[in-house]
CSV table of N, CA and C in Angstrom, one decimal:
chain,number,residue,atom,x,y,z
A,14,MET,N,0.8,-1.2,0.0
A,14,MET,CA,0.0,0.0,0.0
A,14,MET,C,0.9,1.2,0.0
A,15,ARG,N,0.6,2.2,-0.9
A,15,ARG,CA,1.4,3.4,-1.0
A,15,ARG,C,0.5,4.5,-0.3
A,16,LEU,N,1.1,5.1,0.7
A,16,LEU,CA,0.4,6.1,1.5
A,16,LEU,C,0.7,7.5,1.0
A,17,GLU,N,-0.3,8.4,1.0
A,17,GLU,CA,-0.1,9.8,0.7
A,17,GLU,C,0.4,10.6,1.9
A,18,ASN,N,1.3,11.6,1.7
A,18,ASN,CA,1.8,12.4,2.8
A,18,ASN,C,2.2,11.6,4.0
A,19,THR,N,3.1,10.7,3.7
A,19,THR,CA,3.6,9.7,4.7
A,19,THR,C,4.7,10.3,5.5
A,20,VAL,N,4.7,9.9,6.8
A,20,VAL,CA,5.8,10.2,7.7
A,20,VAL,C,6.4,8.9,8.1
A,21,SER,N,7.7,8.7,8.0
A,21,SER,CA,8.4,7.5,8.4
A,21,SER,C,8.7,7.6,9.9
A,22,LEU,N,8.6,6.5,10.6
A,22,LEU,CA,8.8,6.5,12.0
A,22,LEU,C,9.8,5.4,12.3
A,23,ASP,N,11.0,5.8,12.7
A,23,ASP,CA,12.1,4.8,12.8
A,23,ASP,C,12.4,4.3,14.2
A,24,THR,N,11.9,5.0,15.2
A,24,THR,CA,12.2,4.6,16.6
A,24,THR,C,10.9,4.4,17.4
A,25,PRO,N,10.9,3.6,18.4
A,25,PRO,CA,9.7,3.4,19.3
A,25,PRO,C,9.2,4.8,19.8
A,26,GLU,N,10.1,5.7,20.1
A,26,GLU,CA,9.6,7.0,20.6
A,26,GLU,C,8.8,7.8,19.5
A,27,GLN,N,9.3,7.7,18.3
A,27,GLN,CA,8.6,8.4,17.2
A,27,GLN,C,7.3,7.7,17.0
A,28,ARG,N,7.2,6.4,17.1
A,28,ARG,CA,5.9,5.7,16.9
A,28,ARG,C,4.9,6.1,17.9
A,29,ILE,N,5.3,6.2,19.2
A,29,ILE,CA,4.4,6.6,20.3
A,29,ILE,C,4.0,8.0,20.1
A,30,GLU,N,4.9,8.9,19.8
A,30,GLU,CA,4.6,10.3,19.6
A,30,GLU,C,3.5,10.5,18.5
A,31,LYS,N,3.7,9.8,17.3
A,31,LYS,CA,2.8,9.9,16.2
A,31,LYS,C,1.5,9.2,16.5
A,32,LEU,N,1.5,8.1,17.3
A,32,LEU,CA,0.2,7.5,17.7
A,32,LEU,C,-0.6,8.4,18.5
A,33,VAL,N,0.0,9.1,19.5
A,33,VAL,CA,-0.7,10.0,20.3
A,33,VAL,C,-1.2,11.2,19.5
A,34,GLU,N,-0.4,11.6,18.6
A,34,GLU,CA,-0.9,12.7,17.7
A,34,GLU,C,-2.1,12.2,16.9
A,35,LEU,N,-2.0,11.0,16.3
A,35,LEU,CA,-3.2,10.5,15.5
A,35,LEU,C,-4.4,10.4,16.4
A,36,VAL,N,-4.3,9.8,17.6
A,36,VAL,CA,-5.5,9.7,18.4
A,36,VAL,C,-6.0,11.0,18.8
A,37,GLY,N,-5.2,12.0,19.0
A,37,GLY,CA,-5.6,13.4,19.3
A,37,GLY,C,-6.4,14.0,18.2
A,38,GLN,N,-6.3,13.5,17.0
A,38,GLN,CA,-7.0,14.0,15.8
A,38,GLN,C,-8.4,13.3,15.7
A,39,ALA,N,-8.6,12.2,16.3
A,39,ALA,CA,-9.8,11.4,16.2
A,39,ALA,C,-11.0,12.2,16.7
A,40,THR,N,-12.2,12.0,16.0
A,40,THR,CA,-13.4,12.6,16.5
A,40,THR,C,-14.5,11.6,16.7
A,41,ARG,N,-14.4,10.4,16.1
A,41,ARG,CA,-15.5,9.5,16.2
A,41,ARG,C,-15.1,8.1,16.5
A,42,THR,N,-14.2,7.5,15.6
A,42,THR,CA,-13.9,6.1,15.8
A,42,THR,C,-12.4,5.8,15.6
A,43,ILE,N,-11.9,5.0,16.5
A,43,ILE,CA,-10.5,4.6,16.4
A,43,ILE,C,-10.6,3.0,16.2
A,44,ARG,N,-9.9,2.5,15.2
A,44,ARG,CA,-9.9,1.1,14.9
A,44,ARG,C,-8.5,0.6,15.0
A,45,ILE,N,-8.3,-0.4,15.7
A,45,ILE,CA,-6.9,-1.0,15.9
A,45,ILE,C,-7.0,-2.5,15.5
A,46,ARG,N,-6.1,-2.9,14.6
A,46,ARG,CA,-5.9,-4.3,14.2
A,46,ARG,C,-4.5,-4.7,14.6
A,47,SER,N,-4.4,-5.7,15.4
A,47,SER,CA,-3.1,-6.0,15.9
A,47,SER,C,-3.1,-7.5,16.3
A,48,GLY,N,-1.9,-8.1,16.2
A,48,GLY,CA,-1.8,-9.5,16.6
A,48,GLY,C,-2.0,-9.7,18.1
A,49,ALA,N,-1.3,-8.9,18.9
A,49,ALA,CA,-1.4,-9.1,20.3
A,49,ALA,C,-1.1,-7.7,21.0
A,50,LEU,N,-1.5,-6.6,20.4
A,50,LEU,CA,-1.4,-5.3,21.0
A,50,LEU,C,0.1,-5.1,21.5
A,51,ASP,N,1.0,-4.9,20.6
A,51,ASP,CA,2.4,-4.7,20.9
A,51,ASP,C,2.6,-3.8,22.1
A,52,PRO,N,3.1,-4.3,23.2
A,52,PRO,CA,3.2,-3.5,24.5
A,52,PRO,C,4.1,-2.3,24.3
A,53,GLU,N,5.1,-2.4,23.4
A,53,GLU,CA,6.0,-1.3,23.3
A,53,GLU,C,5.3,0.0,22.7
A,54,LEU,N,4.2,-0.3,21.9
A,54,LEU,CA,3.4,0.8,21.3
A,54,LEU,C,2.2,1.1,22.1
A,55,PHE,N,1.4,0.1,22.4
A,55,PHE,CA,0.1,0.2,23.0
A,55,PHE,C,0.0,0.2,24.5
A,56,ASP,N,1.0,-0.4,25.1
A,56,ASP,CA,0.9,-0.5,26.6
A,56,ASP,C,1.8,0.6,27.2
A,57,THR,N,1.5,1.9,26.8
A,57,THR,CA,2.3,3.0,27.4
A,57,THR,C,1.3,4.0,28.0
A,58,ARG,N,1.8,4.7,29.0
A,58,ARG,CA,1.0,5.7,29.7
A,58,ARG,C,0.5,6.7,28.7
A,59,GLU,N,1.3,7.2,27.8
A,59,GLU,CA,1.0,8.2,26.8
A,59,GLU,C,-0.2,7.8,26.0
A,60,PHE,N,-0.2,6.5,25.5
A,60,PHE,CA,-1.3,6.0,24.6
A,60,PHE,C,-2.5,5.8,25.4
A,61,ALA,N,-2.4,5.2,26.6
A,61,ALA,CA,-3.6,5.0,27.5
A,61,ALA,C,-4.3,6.3,27.8
A,62,ASP,N,-3.5,7.3,28.2
A,62,ASP,CA,-4.0,8.6,28.5
A,62,ASP,C,-4.8,9.3,27.4
A,63,CYS,N,-4.2,9.3,26.2
A,63,CYS,CA,-4.8,9.9,25.0
A,63,CYS,C,-6.0,9.1,24.6
A,64,LEU,N,-6.0,7.8,24.7
A,64,LEU,CA,-7.2,7.0,24.4
A,64,LEU,C,-8.3,7.2,25.3
A,65,SER,N,-8.0,7.4,26.6
A,65,SER,CA,-9.0,7.7,27.6
A,65,SER,C,-9.6,9.0,27.3
A,66,THR,N,-8.8,10.0,27.0
A,66,THR,CA,-9.3,11.3,26.7
A,66,THR,C,-10.3,11.3,25.5
A,67,PHE,N,-9.9,10.5,24.5
A,67,PHE,CA,-10.7,10.4,23.3
A,67,PHE,C,-12.0,9.7,23.6
A,68,ALA,N,-12.0,8.6,24.3
A,68,ALA,CA,-13.2,7.8,24.6
A,68,ALA,C,-14.2,8.6,25.5
A,69,ARG,N,-13.7,9.5,26.3
A,69,ARG,CA,-14.6,10.3,27.1
A,69,ARG,C,-15.0,11.6,26.4
A,70,SER,N,-14.5,11.9,25.2
A,70,SER,CA,-14.7,13.2,24.6
A,70,SER,C,-16.1,13.4,24.1
A,71,SER,N,-16.8,12.3,23.7
A,71,SER,CA,-18.2,12.5,23.3
A,71,SER,C,-19.0,11.2,23.4
A,72,ARG,N,-20.3,11.3,23.3
A,72,ARG,CA,-21.1,10.0,23.4
A,72,ARG,C,-20.8,9.1,22.2
A,73,ALA,N,-20.5,9.7,21.1
A,73,ALA,CA,-20.3,9.0,19.8
A,73,ALA,C,-18.9,8.3,19.7
A,74,ALA,N,-18.0,8.7,20.6
A,74,ALA,CA,-16.6,8.1,20.5
A,74,ALA,C,-16.6,6.6,20.7
A,75,ALA,N,-15.9,5.9,19.9
A,75,ALA,CA,-15.8,4.4,19.9
A,75,ALA,C,-14.4,4.0,19.6
A,76,VAL,N,-14.0,2.9,20.3
A,76,VAL,CA,-12.7,2.3,20.0
A,76,VAL,C,-12.9,0.8,19.7
A,77,HIS,N,-12.6,0.4,18.5
A,77,HIS,CA,-12.7,-1.0,18.2
A,77,HIS,C,-11.3,-1.6,18.0
A,78,ILE,N,-11.1,-2.7,18.8
A,78,ILE,CA,-9.8,-3.3,18.8
A,78,ILE,C,-9.9,-4.8,18.4
A,79,MET,N,-9.3,-5.2,17.3
A,79,MET,CA,-9.4,-6.6,16.9
A,79,MET,C,-8.0,-7.2,17.0
A,80,VAL,N,-7.9,-8.3,17.8
A,80,VAL,CA,-6.7,-9.0,18.0
A,80,VAL,C,-6.7,-10.5,17.6
A,81,ASP,N,-5.6,-11.1,17.5
A,81,ASP,CA,-5.5,-12.5,17.2
A,81,ASP,C,-5.4,-13.3,18.4
A,82,ASP,N,-4.7,-12.9,19.4
A,82,ASP,CA,-4.3,-13.7,20.6
A,82,ASP,C,-4.7,-13.0,21.9
A,83,PRO,N,-6.0,-13.0,22.3
A,83,PRO,CA,-6.3,-12.3,23.5
A,83,PRO,C,-5.7,-13.0,24.8
A,84,GLY,N,-5.4,-14.3,24.7
A,84,GLY,CA,-4.7,-14.9,25.8
A,84,GLY,C,-3.4,-14.3,26.1
A,85,ARG,N,-2.6,-14.0,25.1
A,85,ARG,CA,-1.3,-13.4,25.3
A,85,ARG,C,-1.5,-12.0,26.0
A,86,ILE,N,-2.5,-11.3,25.6
A,86,ILE,CA,-2.7,-9.9,26.2
A,86,ILE,C,-3.1,-10.1,27.7
A,87,LEU,N,-4.0,-11.1,28.0
A,87,LEU,CA,-4.4,-11.4,29.3
A,87,LEU,C,-3.2,-11.8,30.2
A,88,SER,N,-2.4,-12.6,29.7
A,88,SER,CA,-1.3,-13.2,30.5
A,88,SER,C,-0.3,-12.2,30.9
A,89,ARG,N,0.0,-11.2,30.1
A,89,ARG,CA,1.0,-10.2,30.5
A,89,ARG,C,0.3,-8.9,31.1
A,90,GLY,N,-1.0,-8.8,31.0
A,90,GLY,CA,-1.6,-7.5,31.5
A,90,GLY,C,-1.4,-6.4,30.5
A,91,HIS,N,-2.3,-5.4,30.5
A,91,HIS,CA,-2.2,-4.3,29.5
A,91,HIS,C,-3.0,-3.1,30.0
A,92,ARG,N,-2.4,-1.9,29.9
A,92,ARG,CA,-3.1,-0.7,30.3
A,92,ARG,C,-4.5,-0.5,29.6
A,93,ILE,N,-4.5,-1.0,28.3
A,93,ILE,CA,-5.8,-0.8,27.6
A,93,ILE,C,-6.9,-1.7,28.1
A,94,LEU,N,-6.5,-2.9,28.6
A,94,LEU,CA,-7.5,-3.7,29.3
A,94,LEU,C,-8.0,-3.0,30.6
A,95,GLU,N,-7.1,-2.4,31.3
A,95,GLU,CA,-7.5,-1.7,32.5
A,95,GLU,C,-8.5,-0.6,32.2
A,96,LEU,N,-8.1,0.1,31.1
A,96,LEU,CA,-9.0,1.2,30.7
A,96,LEU,C,-10.3,0.7,30.2
A,97,SER,N,-10.3,-0.4,29.5
A,97,SER,CA,-11.6,-0.9,29.0
A,97,SER,C,-12.5,-1.4,30.2
A,98,ARG,N,-12.0,-1.7,31.3
A,98,ARG,CA,-12.8,-2.0,32.5
A,98,ARG,C,-13.6,-0.8,32.9
A,99,ARG,N,-13.0,0.4,32.8
A,99,ARG,CA,-13.7,1.6,33.2
A,99,ARG,C,-14.6,2.1,32.1
A,100,LEU,N,-14.3,1.8,30.9
A,100,LEU,CA,-15.0,2.4,29.7
A,100,LEU,C,-15.5,1.3,28.8
A,101,ASN,N,-16.1,0.3,29.4
A,101,ASN,CA,-16.5,-0.9,28.6
A,101,ASN,C,-17.5,-0.6,27.5
A,102,ASP,N,-18.3,0.5,27.6
A,102,ASP,CA,-19.2,0.8,26.6
A,102,ASP,C,-18.5,1.6,25.4
A,103,LYS,N,-17.3,2.0,25.6
A,103,LYS,CA,-16.6,2.7,24.6
A,103,LYS,C,-15.5,1.9,23.9
A,104,ILE,N,-14.9,1.0,24.6
A,104,ILE,CA,-13.7,0.2,24.1
A,104,ILE,C,-14.2,-1.2,24.0
A,105,GLN,N,-14.2,-1.7,22.7
A,105,GLN,CA,-14.7,-3.1,22.4
A,105,GLN,C,-13.6,-3.9,21.8
A,106,PHE,N,-13.4,-5.1,22.3
A,106,PHE,CA,-12.5,-6.1,21.7
A,106,PHE,C,-13.2,-7.2,21.0
A,107,ARG,N,-12.6,-7.6,19.9
A,107,ARG,CA,-13.0,-8.7,19.1
A,107,ARG,C,-11.8,-9.6,18.8
A,108,THR,N,-12.0,-10.9,18.7
A,108,THR,CA,-11.0,-11.8,18.3
A,108,THR,C,-11.1,-12.1,16.9
A,109,TYR,N,-10.0,-11.9,16.1
A,109,TYR,CA,-10.1,-12.1,14.7
A,109,TYR,C,-10.6,-13.5,14.3
A,110,TYR,N,-11.5,-13.6,13.3
A,110,TYR,CA,-12.2,-14.8,13.0
A,110,TYR,C,-11.3,-15.8,12.3
A,111,ASP,N,-10.3,-15.4,11.6
A,111,ASP,CA,-9.6,-16.4,10.7
A,111,ASP,C,-8.3,-16.9,11.5
A,112,GLU,N,-7.4,-17.5,10.8
A,112,GLU,CA,-6.2,-18.0,11.3
A,112,GLU,C,-5.5,-17.0,12.2
A,113,PRO,N,-5.2,-17.2,13.4
A,113,PRO,CA,-4.5,-16.2,14.3
A,113,PRO,C,-3.0,-16.1,13.8
A,114,ASP,N,-2.6,-14.8,14.0
A,114,ASP,CA,-1.2,-14.5,13.6
A,114,ASP,C,-0.7,-13.5,14.6
A,115,ILE,N,0.0,-13.9,15.6
A,115,ILE,CA,0.5,-13.0,16.6
A,115,ILE,C,1.6,-12.1,16.1
A,116,GLU,N,2.2,-12.4,15.0
A,116,GLU,CA,3.2,-11.6,14.4
A,116,GLU,C,2.6,-10.6,13.4
A,117,ARG,N,1.3,-10.5,13.4
A,117,ARG,CA,0.7,-9.5,12.5
A,117,ARG,C,1.1,-8.1,12.8
A,118,ASP,N,1.4,-7.3,11.8
A,118,ASP,CA,1.7,-5.9,12.0
A,118,ASP,C,0.4,-5.2,12.5
A,119,SER,N,0.6,-4.1,13.2
A,119,SER,CA,-0.5,-3.3,13.7
A,119,SER,C,-0.9,-2.2,12.7
A,120,MET,N,-2.2,-2.0,12.6
A,120,MET,CA,-2.8,-0.9,11.8
A,120,MET,C,-3.7,-0.1,12.7
A,121,ILE,N,-3.5,1.2,12.7
A,121,ILE,CA,-4.4,2.1,13.5
A,121,ILE,C,-5.1,3.0,12.5
A,122,LEU,N,-6.4,3.0,12.6
A,122,LEU,CA,-7.2,3.8,11.7
A,122,LEU,C,-8.0,4.9,12.5
A,123,ILE,N,-7.8,6.1,12.1
A,123,ILE,CA,-8.4,7.2,12.8
A,123,ILE,C,-9.5,7.8,11.9
A,124,ASP,N,-10.8,7.6,12.4
A,124,ASP,CA,-12.0,8.0,11.7
A,124,ASP,C,-11.8,7.5,10.3
A,125,ARG,N,-12.0,8.3,9.3
A,125,ARG,CA,-11.9,7.8,7.9
A,125,ARG,C,-10.8,8.7,7.1
A,126,ARG,N,-9.8,9.1,7.9
A,126,ARG,CA,-8.9,10.0,7.3
A,126,ARG,C,-7.4,9.8,7.6
A,127,GLY,N,-7.1,9.1,8.7
A,127,GLY,CA,-5.7,8.9,9.1
A,127,GLY,C,-5.4,7.5,9.5
A,128,LEU,N,-4.1,7.1,9.3
A,128,LEU,CA,-3.7,5.8,9.6
A,128,LEU,C,-2.2,5.7,10.0
A,129,MET,N,-1.9,4.6,10.6
A,129,MET,CA,-0.5,4.2,11.0
A,129,MET,C,-0.4,2.7,10.8
A,130,LEU,N,0.7,2.4,10.1
A,130,LEU,CA,1.1,1.0,9.9
A,130,LEU,C,2.4,0.7,10.7
A,131,ALA,N,2.3,-0.1,11.7
A,131,ALA,CA,3.4,-0.4,12.6
A,131,ALA,C,3.8,-1.8,12.6
A,132,PRO,N,4.9,-2.2,11.9
A,132,PRO,CA,5.4,-3.5,11.9
A,132,PRO,C,5.7,-4.0,13.3
A,133,VAL,N,5.5,-5.3,13.6
A,133,VAL,CA,5.8,-5.9,14.8
A,133,VAL,C,7.3,-5.7,15.2
A,134,ASP,N,8.1,-5.9,14.2
A,134,ASP,CA,9.6,-5.7,14.4
A,134,ASP,C,9.8,-4.2,14.6
A,135,SER,N,10.2,-3.7,15.8
A,135,SER,CA,10.4,-2.3,16.0
A,135,SER,C,11.6,-1.7,15.3
A,136,LYS,N,12.4,-2.6,14.7
A,136,LYS,CA,13.5,-2.1,13.9
A,136,LYS,C,13.1,-1.7,12.5
A,137,THR,N,11.9,-2.1,12.1
A,137,THR,CA,11.3,-1.8,10.8
A,137,THR,C,10.6,-0.5,10.9
A,138,THR,N,10.7,0.3,9.9
A,138,THR,CA,10.1,1.6,9.8
A,138,THR,C,8.6,1.5,9.8
A,139,ALA,N,7.9,2.3,10.7
A,139,ALA,CA,6.5,2.4,10.7
A,139,ALA,C,6.1,3.6,9.8
A,140,LEU,N,4.9,3.6,9.2
A,140,LEU,CA,4.4,4.7,8.4
A,140,LEU,C,3.2,5.3,8.9
A,141,SER,N,3.0,6.6,8.8
A,141,SER,CA,1.8,7.2,9.3
A,141,SER,C,1.4,8.3,8.3
A,142,SER,N,0.1,8.6,8.2
A,142,SER,CA,-0.4,9.7,7.5
A,142,SER,C,-1.7,10.2,8.1
A,143,LEU,N,-1.8,11.5,8.3
A,143,LEU,CA,-3.0,12.1,8.9
A,143,LEU,C,-4.0,12.5,7.8
A,144,THR,N,-3.6,12.4,6.6
A,144,THR,CA,-4.4,13.0,5.5
A,144,THR,C,-4.7,12.1,4.3
A,145,ASP,N,-4.4,10.8,4.5
A,145,ASP,CA,-4.6,9.9,3.4
A,145,ASP,C,-6.0,9.2,3.5
A,146,ALA,N,-7.0,10.0,3.1
A,146,ALA,CA,-8.4,9.5,3.3
A,146,ALA,C,-8.7,8.4,2.3
A,147,VAL,N,-8.1,8.3,1.1
A,147,VAL,CA,-8.4,7.3,0.2
A,147,VAL,C,-8.0,5.9,0.8
A,148,ASN,N,-6.8,5.8,1.2
A,148,ASN,CA,-6.3,4.5,1.7
A,148,ASN,C,-7.0,4.2,3.1
A,149,THR,N,-7.2,5.2,3.9
A,149,THR,CA,-7.9,5.0,5.2
A,149,THR,C,-9.3,4.5,5.0
A,150,ILE,N,-10.0,5.1,4.1
A,150,ILE,CA,-11.4,4.6,3.8
A,150,ILE,C,-11.4,3.2,3.3
A,151,ASN,N,-10.5,2.8,2.5
A,151,ASN,CA,-10.4,1.4,2.0
A,151,ASN,C,-10.1,0.5,3.1
A,152,GLN,N,-9.1,0.8,4.0
A,152,GLN,CA,-8.8,0.0,5.1
A,152,GLN,C,-9.9,-0.1,6.2
A,153,VAL,N,-10.6,1.0,6.3
A,153,VAL,CA,-11.7,1.0,7.3
A,153,VAL,C,-12.8,0.0,6.8
A,154,ASP,N,-13.1,0.0,5.5
A,154,ASP,CA,-14.1,-0.9,4.9
A,154,ASP,C,-13.6,-2.3,5.1
A,155,ILE,N,-12.3,-2.6,4.9
A,155,ILE,CA,-11.8,-4.0,5.2
A,155,ILE,C,-11.9,-4.3,6.7
A,156,PHE,N,-11.5,-3.4,7.5
A,156,PHE,CA,-11.6,-3.6,9.0
A,156,PHE,C,-13.0,-3.9,9.4
A,157,ASP,N,-13.9,-3.1,8.9
A,157,ASP,CA,-15.3,-3.2,9.3
A,157,ASP,C,-15.9,-4.6,8.9
A,158,HIS,N,-15.5,-5.0,7.7
A,158,HIS,CA,-15.9,-6.4,7.3
A,158,HIS,C,-15.4,-7.4,8.2
A,159,HIS,N,-14.1,-7.4,8.5
A,159,HIS,CA,-13.5,-8.4,9.4
A,159,HIS,C,-14.1,-8.2,10.8
A,160,TRP,N,-14.4,-7.0,11.3
A,160,TRP,CA,-15.0,-6.8,12.6
A,160,TRP,C,-16.4,-7.5,12.7
A,161,GLN,N,-17.2,-7.4,11.6
A,161,GLN,CA,-18.5,-8.1,11.6
A,161,GLN,C,-18.3,-9.6,11.6
A,162,MET,N,-17.3,-10.1,10.9
A,162,MET,CA,-17.0,-11.6,10.9
A,162,MET,C,-16.5,-12.1,12.2
A,163,SER,N,-15.8,-11.3,13.0
A,163,SER,CA,-15.2,-11.7,14.2
A,163,SER,C,-16.2,-11.6,15.4
A,164,SER,N,-15.8,-12.4,16.4
A,164,SER,CA,-16.7,-12.4,17.6
A,164,SER,C,-16.1,-11.6,18.7
A,165,PRO,N,-17.0,-11.1,19.6
A,165,PRO,CA,-16.5,-10.4,20.8
A,165,PRO,C,-15.6,-11.3,21.6
A,166,SER,N,-14.5,-10.8,22.1
A,166,SER,CA,-13.5,-11.5,22.8
A,166,SER,C,-14.1,-11.8,24.2
A,167,THR,N,-14.5,-13.1,24.4
A,167,THR,CA,-15.1,-13.4,25.7
A,167,THR,C,-14.0,-13.4,26.8
A,168,GLN,N,-12.7,-13.7,26.4
A,168,GLN,CA,-11.6,-13.7,27.4
A,168,GLN,C,-11.4,-12.2,27.9
A,169,LEU,N,-11.4,-11.3,27.0
A,169,LEU,CA,-11.1,-9.9,27.3
A,169,LEU,C,-12.3,-9.2,27.9
A,170,ARG,N,-13.5,-9.6,27.5
A,170,ARG,CA,-14.7,-9.0,28.0
A,170,ARG,C,-14.9,-9.4,29.4
A,171,GLN,N,-14.5,-10.6,29.9
A,171,GLN,CA,-14.7,-11.0,31.3
A,171,GLN,C,-14.0,-10.0,32.2
A,172,LEU,N,-13.0,-9.4,31.8
A,172,LEU,CA,-12.3,-8.4,32.6
A,172,LEU,C,-13.2,-7.2,32.9
A,173,SER,N,-14.2,-6.9,32.0
A,173,SER,CA,-15.0,-5.7,32.2
A,173,SER,C,-16.1,-5.9,33.2
A,174,ILE,N,-16.4,-7.1,33.6
A,174,ILE,CA,-17.5,-7.4,34.5
A,174,ILE,C,-17.2,-7.0,35.9
């Protein structure tokens, strides 16, 4: 996939900084597709704080997270799981319906206009664009199709009770 107005992110710090910036631009829906929610990127105070701010920003705010291996997330703990306990009507988890792949790269989609592609290997450059609506809309459509095919993660949902 060729992204428009791309920013390359070579370090974990750059990835987190751009992820926080992307989430700060969200107004309605954040979609995350990841093998096991890479802790280096998603289990940080900065990300949890900005995700919490977004989720509380309006009644319409929603976070959809689709993972391959909820057991791995449960076994190591995760700030986003803690946050979902408090905001279970805003943050929803689903387990990907097809063959699991814990080495799956992460994709973050912000509304229908911005995205970030973050390889599992933190030594590989991540890519981000805040203005690539064409690719984002295409990826949102694919994500939404997979979301409908996938089931709510009973393992992760139990933590919300």
